[in-house]
Short mmCIF file of C-alpha atoms in Angstrom, two decimals:
data_model
loop_
_atom_site.label_atom_id
_atom_site.label_comp_id
_atom_site.label_asym_id
_atom_site.label_seq_id
_atom_site.Cartn_x
_atom_site.Cartn_y
_atom_site.Cartn_z
CA UNK A 1 34.12 119.60 169.50
CA UNK A 2 31.41 117.96 171.38
CA UNK A 3 31.93 114.10 171.72
CA UNK A 4 28.71 111.90 171.42
CA UNK A 5 28.55 108.29 173.01
CA UNK A 6 25.58 106.10 171.89
CA UNK A 7 24.83 102.18 172.14
CA UNK A 8 26.49 100.29 169.32
CA UNK A 9 23.39 97.94 169.08
CA UNK A 10 19.70 97.73 170.15
CA UNK A 11 17.01 95.41 169.39
CA UNK A 12 12.59 95.44 169.54
CA UNK A 13 9.65 94.39 168.13
CA UNK A 14 7.38 95.73 165.52
CA UNK A 15 4.66 98.16 167.44
CA UNK A 16 6.70 98.92 170.09
CA UNK A 17 8.22 102.31 171.22
CA UNK A 18 12.01 102.56 171.10
CA UNK A 19 14.26 105.17 172.97
CA UNK A 20 18.16 105.54 171.94
CA UNK A 21 19.93 107.65 173.86
CA UNK A 22 22.94 109.55 173.40
CA UNK A 23 25.24 111.15 175.84
CA UNK A 24 27.17 114.40 174.90
CA UNK A 25 28.63 115.64 178.11
CA UNK A 26 31.03 118.67 176.73
CA UNK A 27 28.23 120.37 174.66
CA UNK A 28 28.27 123.90 174.06
CA UNK A 29 26.07 126.74 174.26
CA UNK A 30 25.39 127.25 170.53
CA UNK A 31 25.30 123.55 169.67
CA UNK A 32 22.21 121.77 168.45
CA UNK A 33 21.65 117.96 168.35
CA UNK A 34 20.94 116.44 164.92
CA UNK A 35 19.60 112.47 164.41
CA UNK A 36 20.36 111.12 160.99
CA UNK A 37 18.94 107.60 159.56
CA UNK A 38 20.87 105.11 157.50
CA UNK A 39 19.71 102.44 155.62
CA UNK A 40 22.00 99.88 154.16
CA UNK A 41 23.41 101.04 150.88
CA UNK A 42 22.28 104.60 151.22
CA UNK A 43 23.48 107.96 152.66
CA UNK A 44 22.48 109.04 155.83
CA UNK A 45 19.16 111.25 156.18
CA UNK A 46 17.92 113.63 158.43
CA UNK A 47 15.42 112.80 161.04
CA UNK A 48 15.14 115.22 163.86
CA UNK A 49 17.03 118.29 165.48
CA UNK A 50 16.29 119.92 168.71
CA UNK A 51 18.08 122.67 171.14
CA UNK A 52 16.50 121.98 174.41
CA UNK A 53 13.27 120.52 175.91
CA UNK A 54 11.05 118.73 173.31
CA UNK A 55 10.63 118.22 169.56
CA UNK A 56 8.21 116.49 167.55
CA UNK A 57 7.66 115.37 164.04
CA UNK A 58 6.25 113.38 161.85
CA UNK A 59 8.76 110.40 162.17
CA UNK A 60 10.02 110.83 165.94
CA UNK A 61 10.13 112.80 168.70
CA UNK A 62 13.47 114.28 170.52
CA UNK A 63 14.23 114.46 174.65
CA UNK A 64 16.59 116.84 175.84
CA UNK A 65 16.87 117.16 179.83
CA UNK A 66 17.57 120.88 180.86
CA UNK A 67 21.51 120.54 181.41
CA UNK A 68 21.30 119.09 177.63
CA UNK A 69 24.12 116.65 178.42
CA UNK A 70 22.46 113.95 176.90
CA UNK A 71 19.30 113.51 174.05
CA UNK A 72 16.73 110.59 173.59
CA UNK A 73 15.59 109.84 170.44
CA UNK A 74 11.85 108.35 170.40
CA UNK A 75 10.53 106.27 167.75
CA UNK A 76 6.82 105.50 168.09
CA UNK A 77 5.68 101.99 167.39
CA UNK A 78 8.14 100.72 164.91
CA UNK A 79 8.21 98.54 162.02
CA UNK A 80 10.33 96.49 160.06
CA UNK A 81 11.32 99.28 158.32
CA UNK A 82 12.74 101.03 160.85
CA UNK A 83 15.92 99.00 161.06
CA UNK A 84 18.62 101.24 160.53
CA UNK A 85 21.86 102.68 161.87
CA UNK A 86 20.84 106.08 163.79
CA UNK A 87 23.44 108.75 164.42
CA UNK A 88 23.61 111.53 166.96
CA UNK A 89 25.37 114.38 166.02
CA UNK A 90 26.40 117.70 168.21
CA UNK A 91 27.57 121.05 166.75
CA UNK A 92 27.09 124.76 166.09
CA UNK A 93 25.64 124.85 162.88
CA UNK A 94 27.03 128.52 162.22
CA UNK A 95 30.41 127.24 163.92
CA UNK A 96 32.48 127.00 161.13
CA UNK A 97 35.58 124.29 160.62
CA UNK A 98 34.09 120.80 161.27
CA UNK A 99 31.45 121.60 163.81
CA UNK A 100 28.47 119.28 163.51
CA UNK A 101 30.47 116.98 160.64
CA UNK A 102 31.44 114.89 162.82
CA UNK A 103 29.32 110.85 162.89
CA UNK A 104 30.46 108.60 165.40
CA UNK A 105 29.64 104.81 164.79
CA UNK A 106 25.86 105.34 165.29
CA UNK A 107 23.18 102.78 167.04
CA UNK A 108 22.72 99.98 165.02
CA UNK A 109 18.30 99.37 165.64
CA UNK A 110 17.27 95.53 164.52
CA UNK A 111 13.36 95.15 164.68
CA UNK A 112 12.12 91.88 164.93
CA UNK A 113 8.61 90.84 163.92
CA UNK B 1 16.36 119.98 142.26
CA UNK B 2 18.78 117.15 141.91
CA UNK B 3 20.13 117.57 145.34
CA UNK B 4 23.42 115.92 145.96
CA UNK B 5 25.06 113.59 143.23
CA UNK B 6 27.63 111.31 142.74
CA UNK B 7 29.38 109.63 140.32
CA UNK B 8 30.34 107.05 139.94
CA UNK B 9 28.02 104.66 141.64
CA UNK B 10 30.76 101.63 141.64
CA UNK B 11 34.45 101.84 140.96
CA UNK B 12 37.33 99.05 140.79
CA UNK B 13 40.42 99.99 140.36
CA UNK B 14 44.51 98.38 140.74
CA UNK B 15 46.63 99.70 143.37
CA UNK B 16 48.65 102.60 142.15
CA UNK B 17 46.04 103.99 139.86
CA UNK B 18 44.11 107.60 140.39
CA UNK B 19 40.84 108.49 139.88
CA UNK B 20 38.47 111.13 140.61
CA UNK B 21 35.44 110.57 142.58
CA UNK B 22 33.06 113.43 141.51
CA UNK B 23 30.24 115.23 143.70
CA UNK B 24 27.57 117.87 143.09
CA UNK B 25 24.90 119.68 144.49
CA UNK B 26 22.62 122.26 143.11
CA UNK B 27 21.21 123.46 146.63
CA UNK B 28 23.62 126.10 146.65
CA UNK B 29 24.94 124.92 149.95
CA UNK B 30 28.37 126.85 151.14
CA UNK B 31 28.97 123.72 152.84
CA UNK B 32 30.58 120.11 151.41
CA UNK B 33 32.01 117.19 152.59
CA UNK B 34 33.43 113.84 151.78
CA UNK B 35 32.89 110.62 154.12
CA UNK B 36 34.50 107.54 153.88
CA UNK B 37 32.18 104.06 155.18
CA UNK B 38 34.17 100.71 156.06
CA UNK B 39 31.87 97.88 157.18
CA UNK B 40 30.75 98.33 160.80
CA UNK B 41 32.10 101.67 161.00
CA UNK B 42 30.47 104.94 160.86
CA UNK B 43 31.03 107.57 158.40
CA UNK B 44 34.36 109.43 159.05
CA UNK B 45 35.21 113.06 157.59
CA UNK B 46 37.94 113.19 154.94
CA UNK B 47 38.00 116.64 153.85
CA UNK B 48 35.40 119.40 153.95
CA UNK B 49 34.79 122.40 152.42
CA UNK B 50 33.24 126.00 153.77
CA UNK B 51 33.10 127.48 150.14
CA UNK B 52 34.62 127.66 147.08
CA UNK B 53 38.27 127.81 147.06
CA UNK B 54 38.62 126.98 150.91
CA UNK B 55 39.05 123.33 151.91
CA UNK B 56 40.46 121.58 154.90
CA UNK B 57 40.97 118.22 156.52
CA UNK B 58 39.06 115.66 158.36
CA UNK B 59 39.63 112.94 160.45
CA UNK B 60 41.08 110.76 157.69
CA UNK B 61 42.78 113.08 155.02
CA UNK B 62 45.80 110.86 153.97
CA UNK B 63 45.74 110.15 150.42
CA UNK B 64 43.03 112.07 149.52
CA UNK B 65 43.15 115.46 147.70
CA UNK B 66 39.98 117.63 146.96
CA UNK B 67 39.45 121.06 145.31
CA UNK B 68 36.48 123.63 145.22
CA UNK B 69 36.56 126.20 142.21
CA UNK B 70 32.87 126.48 142.25
CA UNK B 71 29.92 126.23 144.89
CA UNK B 72 28.48 123.63 143.12
CA UNK B 73 31.41 120.84 142.74
CA UNK B 74 33.57 119.40 145.58
CA UNK B 75 35.71 116.42 143.47
CA UNK B 76 37.34 113.91 145.49
CA UNK B 77 40.86 112.57 144.07
CA UNK B 78 42.89 109.72 144.67
CA UNK B 79 46.39 110.25 143.65
CA UNK B 80 47.92 106.47 144.18
CA UNK B 81 44.96 103.66 144.79
CA UNK B 82 45.72 101.49 147.99
CA UNK B 83 43.71 98.36 149.14
CA UNK B 84 43.17 100.38 152.63
CA UNK B 85 40.67 103.08 150.63
CA UNK B 86 38.32 100.52 149.45
CA UNK B 87 35.10 101.75 151.03
CA UNK B 88 32.06 103.38 150.32
CA UNK B 89 32.63 107.16 149.70
CA UNK B 90 29.56 109.66 150.56
CA UNK B 91 29.71 113.29 149.72
CA UNK B 92 27.19 116.02 151.69
CA UNK B 93 26.32 119.29 151.70
CA UNK B 94 24.74 121.87 154.40
CA UNK B 95 23.91 125.47 154.46
CA UNK B 96 26.54 127.73 156.63
CA UNK B 97 23.32 129.87 157.72
CA UNK B 98 20.23 129.79 159.92
CA UNK B 99 16.47 129.72 158.93
CA UNK B 100 14.63 127.65 156.48
CA UNK B 101 15.36 123.73 156.81
CA UNK B 102 16.69 122.98 160.40
CA UNK B 103 20.34 124.54 160.54
CA UNK B 104 23.61 122.73 159.60
CA UNK B 105 21.29 119.84 158.42
CA UNK B 106 23.32 117.71 156.02
CA UNK B 107 22.13 116.39 152.51
CA UNK B 108 23.74 113.46 151.19
CA UNK B 109 24.56 111.71 147.94
CA UNK B 110 23.91 108.06 147.44
CA UNK B 111 27.37 106.92 147.74
CA UNK B 112 29.92 105.46 145.51
CA UNK B 113 31.45 101.94 146.06
CA UNK B 114 35.03 101.64 145.17
CA UNK B 115 37.01 98.99 145.57
CA UNK B 116 41.00 98.64 145.21
CA UNK B 117 42.77 95.43 144.21
#
């Protein structure tokens, strides 16, 4: 199972772009990279997923370099409501077992006015 | 669709008591999982199931039992509650197939906040 490493916490200000990087040096060929967001007292919710290059949706962008050993979640023009914990998960969705089910401690993002 | 539902939302137990946390999903997902989350910690996997009749241990299985008799339900049992089991418990489900929503995406319930005195 690929292990992930991400910063424990980050601070930014409203209107800024925030980039959170996740390291996953032992990512396997069939692994996808998935990011979740968790607000206090709620379960995590899916933000974005990618396999390689760049993926963009209405909430965020995900940048994945060619070697796939890291990924960067980019949140454009953050607001106070983006204050949350962000988790990076790596796993094969068809891999069976606990693949893709393991969360790390995540990155606590705090947005200030 | 209701998605993933959990009951109860809150529970207080005394040490040694037993109880079952309920989890149900109406999305016909193969995978279901139980996590616990302690203050300042991420989610830690307790048990998971890849389908009815099949369960396996996660990172922190001690003190918990699970069973999966139907696709929809995945209850978590505490046989003899201990203060160390005070935590927020989340249930999640996901498909085990390609296609549709991004593969492997997990859907989480609202959580159960458990206090063991």
